[in-house]
Tab-separated table of C-alpha atoms in Angstrom:
chain	number	residue	atom	x	y	z
A	57	MET	CA	-8.585	81.675	17.803
A	58	ILE	CA	-11.925	81.159	15.986
A	59	LEU	CA	-12.191	81.340	12.168
A	60	VAL	CA	-15.581	82.558	10.697
A	61	THR	CA	-16.388	81.719	6.820
A	62	VAL	CA	-19.157	82.822	4.466
A	63	GLY	CA	-17.434	81.000	1.572
A	64	MET	CA	-16.250	82.658	-1.816
A	65	GLN	CA	-19.412	83.117	-3.258
A	66	LEU	CA	-22.338	85.080	-1.556
A	67	GLY	CA	-22.278	87.286	1.752
A	68	PHE	CA	-23.853	85.732	4.809
A	69	ASP	CA	-25.239	88.460	7.082
A	70	ARG	CA	-27.227	86.561	9.295
A	71	LEU	CA	-23.983	84.535	10.295
A	72	ILE	CA	-21.869	87.297	10.678
A	73	ARG	CA	-24.346	89.313	12.902
A	74	ALA	CA	-24.714	86.311	15.207
A	75	MET	CA	-20.847	85.715	15.600
A	76	ASP	CA	-20.062	89.638	16.144
A	77	ALA	CA	-22.673	89.754	18.721
A	78	LEU	CA	-21.173	86.451	20.448
A	79	ALA	CA	-17.371	87.496	19.695
A	80	PRO	CA	-16.910	89.761	22.995
A	81	GLN	CA	-17.913	86.557	25.091
A	82	LEU	CA	-15.693	84.139	23.422
A	83	GLY	CA	-12.565	85.003	25.302
A	84	MET	CA	-10.304	84.400	21.968
A	85	PRO	CA	-9.666	86.584	18.985
A	86	VAL	CA	-12.348	85.839	16.042
A	87	VAL	CA	-11.133	86.268	12.506
A	88	ALA	CA	-14.498	86.784	10.307
A	89	GLN	CA	-14.137	86.675	6.172
A	90	THR	CA	-17.154	88.090	5.083
A	91	GLY	CA	-17.378	87.842	1.520
A	92	ASN	CA	-19.752	89.976	-0.254
A	93	GLY	CA	-21.900	90.740	2.923
A	94	THR	CA	-23.065	94.120	3.825
A	95	PHE	CA	-22.982	93.918	7.527
A	96	ARG	CA	-19.775	95.649	9.181
A	97	PRO	CA	-18.956	93.623	12.138
A	98	LEU	CA	-17.310	95.700	15.029
A	99	ASN	CA	-16.058	92.841	17.311
A	100	MET	CA	-14.280	90.661	14.906
A	101	ASP	CA	-11.017	90.891	12.642
A	102	ILE	CA	-12.356	91.551	9.640
A	103	ARG	CA	-11.512	89.968	5.877
A	104	ASP	CA	-13.274	90.099	2.841
A	105	ARG	CA	-11.733	87.644	1.191
A	106	ILE	CA	-8.516	85.045	2.479
A	107	ALA	CA	-6.527	83.551	-0.203
A	108	PRO	CA	-6.657	79.842	-0.220
A	109	ASP	CA	-3.261	79.183	1.239
A	110	GLU	CA	-3.697	81.475	4.068
A	111	PHE	CA	-7.265	80.119	4.938
A	112	GLU	CA	-5.898	76.505	5.183
A	113	ALA	CA	-2.892	77.909	7.667
A	114	LEU	CA	-5.874	80.120	9.811
A	115	ALA	CA	-8.145	76.925	9.756
A	116	GLY	CA	-5.480	74.548	11.011
A	117	GLN	CA	-4.369	77.228	14.069
A	118	ALA	CA	-8.204	77.844	14.643
A	119	ARG	CA	-9.597	76.051	17.733
A	120	LEU	CA	-12.901	75.945	16.043
A	121	VAL	CA	-14.325	76.965	12.329
A	122	VAL	CA	-17.740	78.525	12.360
A	123	SER	CA	-19.080	78.723	8.810
A	124	HIS	CA	-22.027	78.439	6.045
A	125	ALA	CA	-22.504	74.800	5.291
A	126	GLY	CA	-20.262	74.540	2.372
A	127	ILE	CA	-18.233	71.350	1.492
A	128	GLY	CA	-15.411	73.250	0.951
A	129	THR	CA	-14.759	74.381	4.320
A	130	VAL	CA	-15.866	70.912	5.829
A	131	LEU	CA	-12.973	69.398	3.747
A	132	THR	CA	-10.553	71.946	4.857
A	133	ALA	CA	-11.720	71.462	8.410
A	134	GLN	CA	-11.445	67.776	8.566
A	135	ARG	CA	-8.165	68.143	7.017
A	136	CYS	CA	-6.735	70.363	9.254
A	137	GLY	CA	-8.263	68.373	12.283
A	138	THR	CA	-10.488	71.531	13.366
A	139	PRO	CA	-13.846	71.252	14.553
A	140	VAL	CA	-16.404	73.160	12.443
A	141	VAL	CA	-19.799	74.361	13.193
A	142	LEU	CA	-22.014	74.753	10.119
A	143	MET	CA	-25.124	77.069	10.016
A	144	PRO	CA	-27.147	76.376	6.687
A	145	ARG	CA	-28.052	79.036	4.211
A	146	ARG	CA	-31.825	79.121	3.297
A	147	ALA	CA	-33.475	79.777	0.051
A	148	GLY	CA	-36.516	81.101	1.959
A	149	ARG	CA	-34.139	84.216	3.215
A	150	ARG	CA	-32.592	84.595	-0.093
A	151	GLU	CA	-29.169	83.315	1.307
A	152	HIS	CA	-28.944	80.909	-1.513
A	153	ARG	CA	-30.378	79.662	-4.843
A	154	ASN	CA	-31.907	76.166	-3.141
A	155	ASP	CA	-32.129	74.828	-0.167
A	156	HIS	CA	-29.319	72.221	-0.479
A	157	GLN	CA	-27.028	73.356	2.680
A	158	LEU	CA	-29.862	72.001	4.264
A	159	ALA	CA	-29.528	68.708	3.139
A	160	THR	CA	-25.557	68.772	3.443
A	161	VAL	CA	-26.285	69.716	7.293
A	162	LYS	CA	-28.702	66.984	7.715
A	163	ALA	CA	-26.563	64.658	6.092
A	164	LEU	CA	-23.241	65.400	7.994
A	165	GLU	CA	-24.691	66.076	11.364
A	166	GLY	CA	-23.263	64.011	14.041
A	167	ARG	CA	-20.197	63.042	12.145
A	168	PRO	CA	-17.073	63.523	14.420
A	169	GLY	CA	-15.789	67.097	14.580
A	170	ILE	CA	-19.037	68.506	12.701
A	171	PHE	CA	-21.654	70.454	14.686
A	172	VAL	CA	-24.730	71.855	12.871
A	173	ALA	CA	-26.557	74.913	14.408
A	174	MET	CA	-29.831	74.622	12.214
A	175	ASP	CA	-29.952	78.834	12.845
A	176	GLU	CA	-28.237	81.315	14.751
A	177	THR	CA	-30.156	80.818	18.218
A	178	HIS	CA	-28.165	77.551	18.181
A	179	LEU	CA	-24.846	78.856	17.720
A	180	PRO	CA	-23.714	79.628	21.283
A	181	GLU	CA	-24.509	76.118	22.169
A	182	ARG	CA	-22.564	74.286	19.552
A	183	ILE	CA	-19.519	76.765	19.732
A	184	GLU	CA	-19.512	75.523	23.248
A	185	GLN	CA	-19.474	71.978	22.261
A	186	GLY	CA	-17.154	72.496	19.364
A	187	LEU	CA	-14.463	74.174	21.477
A	188	ALA	CA	-14.928	71.431	24.150
A	189	LEU	CA	-14.006	68.638	21.953
A	190	ILE	CA	-10.717	67.521	22.704
A	191	GLU	CA	-10.027	63.739	21.586
A	192	TRP	CA	-11.256	63.193	18.355
A	193	SER	CA	-10.236	62.889	14.863
A	194	PRO	CA	-12.062	63.319	11.471
A	195	GLY	CA	-14.115	60.132	10.235
A	196	ARG	CA	-12.482	58.411	6.849
A	197	SER	CA	-14.877	57.622	4.068
A	198	GLY	CA	-14.783	54.019	3.448
A	199	THR	CA	-15.945	54.274	0.103
A	200	ALA	CA	-13.552	57.151	-0.905
A	201	GLU	CA	-10.983	54.558	-2.404
A	202	ASN	CA	-13.472	53.073	-4.319
A	203	LEU	CA	-14.636	56.298	-6.002
A	204	VAL	CA	-11.392	57.269	-6.969
A	205	ALA	CA	-10.480	53.937	-8.538
A	206	SER	CA	-14.078	54.067	-10.608
A	207	VAL	CA	-12.808	57.755	-12.081
A	208	ALA	CA	-9.516	56.369	-12.690
A	209	GLN	CA	-11.001	53.426	-14.592
A	210	PHE	CA	-13.274	55.943	-16.388
A	211	VAL	CA	-10.207	57.585	-17.360
A	212	GLU	CA	-8.379	54.370	-18.681
A	213	THR	CA	-10.875	52.890	-20.210
A	214	GLY	CA	-14.130	55.064	-20.768
A	215	ARG	CA	-16.202	53.281	-18.608
A	216	LEU	CA	-16.654	52.916	-14.709
B	96	MET	CA	-7.280	64.806	-20.484
B	97	LEU	CA	-9.212	67.824	-18.835
B	98	ALA	CA	-10.219	67.969	-15.172
B	99	VAL	CA	-12.851	71.052	-14.298
B	100	ALA	CA	-14.078	72.618	-10.827
B	101	SER	CA	-15.045	75.966	-9.431
B	102	GLY	CA	-13.115	77.216	-7.176
B	103	GLY	CA	-14.372	75.953	-3.392
B	104	GLY	CA	-15.880	72.658	-2.338
B	105	HIS	CA	-15.952	71.401	-6.040
B	106	TRP	CA	-12.346	72.301	-6.638
B	107	GLU	CA	-11.524	70.453	-3.153
B	108	GLN	CA	-13.545	67.135	-4.176
B	109	LEU	CA	-11.475	67.334	-7.595
B	110	MET	CA	-8.432	67.472	-5.532
B	111	MET	CA	-9.436	64.437	-3.596
B	112	LEU	CA	-9.909	62.686	-7.112
B	113	ARG	CA	-6.441	63.396	-8.077
B	114	PRO	CA	-4.869	59.608	-7.592
B	115	ALA	CA	-7.397	58.712	-10.604
B	116	PHE	CA	-5.666	61.022	-12.838
B	117	ALA	CA	-1.591	60.635	-11.834
B	118	ALA	CA	-0.351	58.529	-14.836
B	119	HIS	CA	-2.127	60.920	-17.473
B	120	ASP	CA	-1.376	64.215	-19.345
B	121	ILE	CA	-3.508	66.392	-17.530
B	122	ARG	CA	-4.805	70.015	-17.619
B	123	TYR	CA	-6.902	71.904	-14.844
B	124	ALA	CA	-9.372	74.543	-15.092
B	125	THR	CA	-10.917	76.462	-12.748
B	126	THR	CA	-12.977	79.630	-12.176
B	127	ASP	CA	-10.015	80.861	-9.283
B	128	PRO	CA	-6.146	81.330	-10.095
B	129	ALA	CA	-5.592	81.093	-6.604
B	130	VAL	CA	-7.151	77.641	-5.589
B	131	ALA	CA	-5.023	76.023	-8.108
B	132	GLN	CA	-1.711	77.661	-6.783
B	133	ARG	CA	-2.835	76.540	-3.337
B	134	HIS	CA	-2.470	72.692	-4.673
B	135	GLY	CA	0.789	73.152	-6.460
B	136	ILE	CA	-0.853	73.125	-10.096
B	137	GLU	CA	0.557	75.490	-12.635
B	138	GLY	CA	-0.712	76.384	-16.203
B	139	ALA	CA	-4.543	75.976	-14.825
B	140	ALA	CA	-6.692	77.447	-17.233
B	141	ILE	CA	-8.900	80.153	-15.679
B	142	LEU	CA	-12.917	80.231	-16.608
B	143	PRO	CA	-15.281	83.069	-16.139
B	144	ASP	CA	-17.637	81.562	-13.150
B	145	CYS	CA	-21.338	81.345	-14.200
B	146	ASN	CA	-24.377	79.890	-12.840
B	147	GLN	CA	-28.342	79.243	-13.903
B	148	HIS	CA	-28.919	82.789	-12.859
B	149	THR	CA	-26.535	84.595	-14.789
B	150	PRO	CA	-27.022	83.860	-18.597
B	151	ILE	CA	-24.661	86.441	-20.164
B	152	LYS	CA	-21.940	85.113	-17.901
B	153	ALA	CA	-22.824	81.398	-18.592
B	154	LEU	CA	-22.458	82.904	-22.522
B	155	ALA	CA	-18.988	83.878	-21.729
B	156	CYS	CA	-18.159	80.858	-19.796
B	157	ALA	CA	-19.370	78.346	-22.631
B	158	LEU	CA	-17.279	80.318	-25.036
B	159	ALA	CA	-14.396	79.967	-22.884
B	160	ALA	CA	-14.787	76.434	-22.346
B	161	MET	CA	-15.217	75.745	-26.332
B	162	LEU	CA	-12.116	77.741	-26.926
B	163	LEU	CA	-10.016	75.918	-24.177
B	164	VAL	CA	-11.420	72.390	-25.355
B	165	LEU	CA	-10.956	73.411	-29.129
B	166	ARG	CA	-7.172	74.405	-28.178
B	167	ILE	CA	-6.466	70.983	-26.001
B	168	ARG	CA	-8.489	68.665	-27.646
B	169	PRO	CA	-9.002	66.310	-24.435
B	170	HIS	CA	-9.791	62.646	-24.896
B	171	VAL	CA	-11.303	62.947	-21.173
B	172	VAL	CA	-13.267	65.637	-19.544
B	173	ILE	CA	-14.199	65.241	-15.993
B	174	SER	CA	-15.789	67.373	-13.471
B	175	THR	CA	-16.961	67.889	-9.862
B	176	GLY	CA	-19.094	70.973	-11.022
B	177	ALA	CA	-20.371	73.195	-11.128
B	178	ALA	CA	-21.637	75.208	-14.110
B	179	PRO	CA	-18.208	75.958	-15.677
B	180	GLY	CA	-17.381	72.148	-15.287
B	181	PHE	CA	-20.515	71.096	-16.685
B	182	LEU	CA	-19.860	73.785	-20.190
B	183	CYS	CA	-16.255	71.539	-20.462
B	184	ILE	CA	-18.425	68.629	-20.586
B	185	LEU	CA	-20.672	69.619	-23.188
B	186	ALA	CA	-17.517	71.427	-25.302
B	187	GLY	CA	-15.764	67.867	-24.657
B	188	ARG	CA	-18.527	66.217	-26.084
B	189	LEU	CA	-18.705	68.292	-29.331
B	190	VAL	CA	-14.795	66.954	-29.891
B	191	GLY	CA	-15.331	63.575	-28.889
B	192	ALA	CA	-14.297	63.541	-25.624
B	193	ARG	CA	-15.338	60.516	-22.917
B	194	THR	CA	-17.130	62.777	-20.409
B	195	LEU	CA	-17.810	62.219	-16.559
B	196	PHE	CA	-19.467	64.786	-13.917
B	197	VAL	CA	-19.450	63.901	-10.510
B	198	ASP	CA	-21.944	65.549	-8.221
B	199	SER	CA	-20.706	67.338	-5.468
B	200	ILE	CA	-21.094	65.302	-1.677
B	201	ALA	CA	-23.145	68.595	-0.687
B	202	ASN	CA	-25.736	67.750	-2.684
B	203	ALA	CA	-27.337	64.826	-0.390
B	204	ASP	CA	-31.298	65.070	-1.065
B	205	GLU	CA	-31.248	65.603	-4.964
B	206	LEU	CA	-28.685	65.829	-7.721
B	207	SER	CA	-27.713	69.528	-8.683
B	208	LEU	CA	-29.118	71.184	-12.043
B	209	CYS	CA	-26.019	70.077	-13.913
B	210	GLY	CA	-25.829	66.740	-12.232
B	211	ARG	CA	-29.467	66.369	-13.773
B	212	LEU	CA	-28.494	67.784	-17.323
B	213	SER	CA	-25.415	65.412	-17.210
B	214	LYS	CA	-27.248	62.305	-16.623
B	215	ARG	CA	-28.268	62.843	-20.291
B	216	LEU	CA	-25.616	65.062	-21.529
B	217	ALA	CA	-22.362	63.563	-20.102
B	218	HIS	CA	-21.402	59.848	-20.711
B	219	THR	CA	-21.461	59.064	-17.261
B	220	CYS	CA	-22.847	60.879	-14.079
B	221	LEU	CA	-21.747	60.003	-10.612
B	222	THR	CA	-23.950	60.911	-7.196
B	223	GLN	CA	-21.863	60.602	-4.093
B	224	TRP	CA	-25.411	59.165	-2.439
B	225	GLU	CA	-26.170	56.083	-2.998
B	226	HIS	CA	-30.160	56.660	-2.581
B	227	LEU	CA	-29.839	59.157	-5.248
B	228	ALA	CA	-28.384	56.243	-7.751
B	229	GLY	CA	-30.899	55.075	-10.219
B	230	ASP	CA	-30.935	52.647	-13.528
B	231	ALA	CA	-31.081	55.527	-15.990
B	232	GLY	CA	-28.366	57.110	-14.146
B	233	PRO	CA	-26.788	58.512	-11.736
B	234	SER	CA	-24.019	55.698	-10.739
B	235	TYR	CA	-23.172	55.371	-7.207
B	236	ARG	CA	-19.460	54.253	-6.536
B	237	GLY	CA	-18.502	55.823	-3.249
B	238	ALA	CA	-18.300	59.445	-1.580
B	239	LEU	CA	-15.406	61.238	-0.325
B	240	LEU	CA	-16.594	62.462	3.011
């Protein structure tokens, strides 16, 4: 099963359209969380919204997550050990308020389990790469502990 | 203390910071009741969602943030964003709380709007990208991804 998601805030018709066109060739069920999108897919199991519990369960069961470039989805996919293909929303297409998703994908590209499709034309190739990924584990941030410790220090003392 | 994050990636990052709050009397606030439940948090305050392009919702959120802060009187307010979290930081300042804003790991090229405002209006602002840190803030102490 492949899980497609556009996040909790805005629709992302460009991604949903592209995945709907690809779904018949993928050889497995595709579940798509479409949010506030207007395009109605024909070839995917559609959900407007998926509750966090269920989303986590689906992400764990999925062979692959295909998503807008939202950090929530990246963190969930990595936590579940599921590869993720990210397609950034573009401000120029009014898919988001700014282009920070572009910055996000450029910064995360190449990390274990993270694939970037800059636009829908790259989706088929990235999906194939994601599905082919077998022996892998998510990278661990070497600095996360330090960040948590600094925040703890702030809570204790009011200073970093 | 009060820890605030909008549902989604901001909340996921706040949850990764949870060990930092462990020993403290903590209240959470978010925009989506379901995300708090997912992490086993009871009694999270729910704030109206808003952003810079929704001024009326922002006003409603600012009011809700102020009422929340006046009710619980936190000594520390921490947020990983977005706007509702920032508004809680502003409210926190008004009751004398120490305030910390942690900019999302998503903002790899530049600080978010709330991050930029927090540089001046929160006591401390953190970025998760070292190249974005500066003498006048924000500071860098590591990244969650």
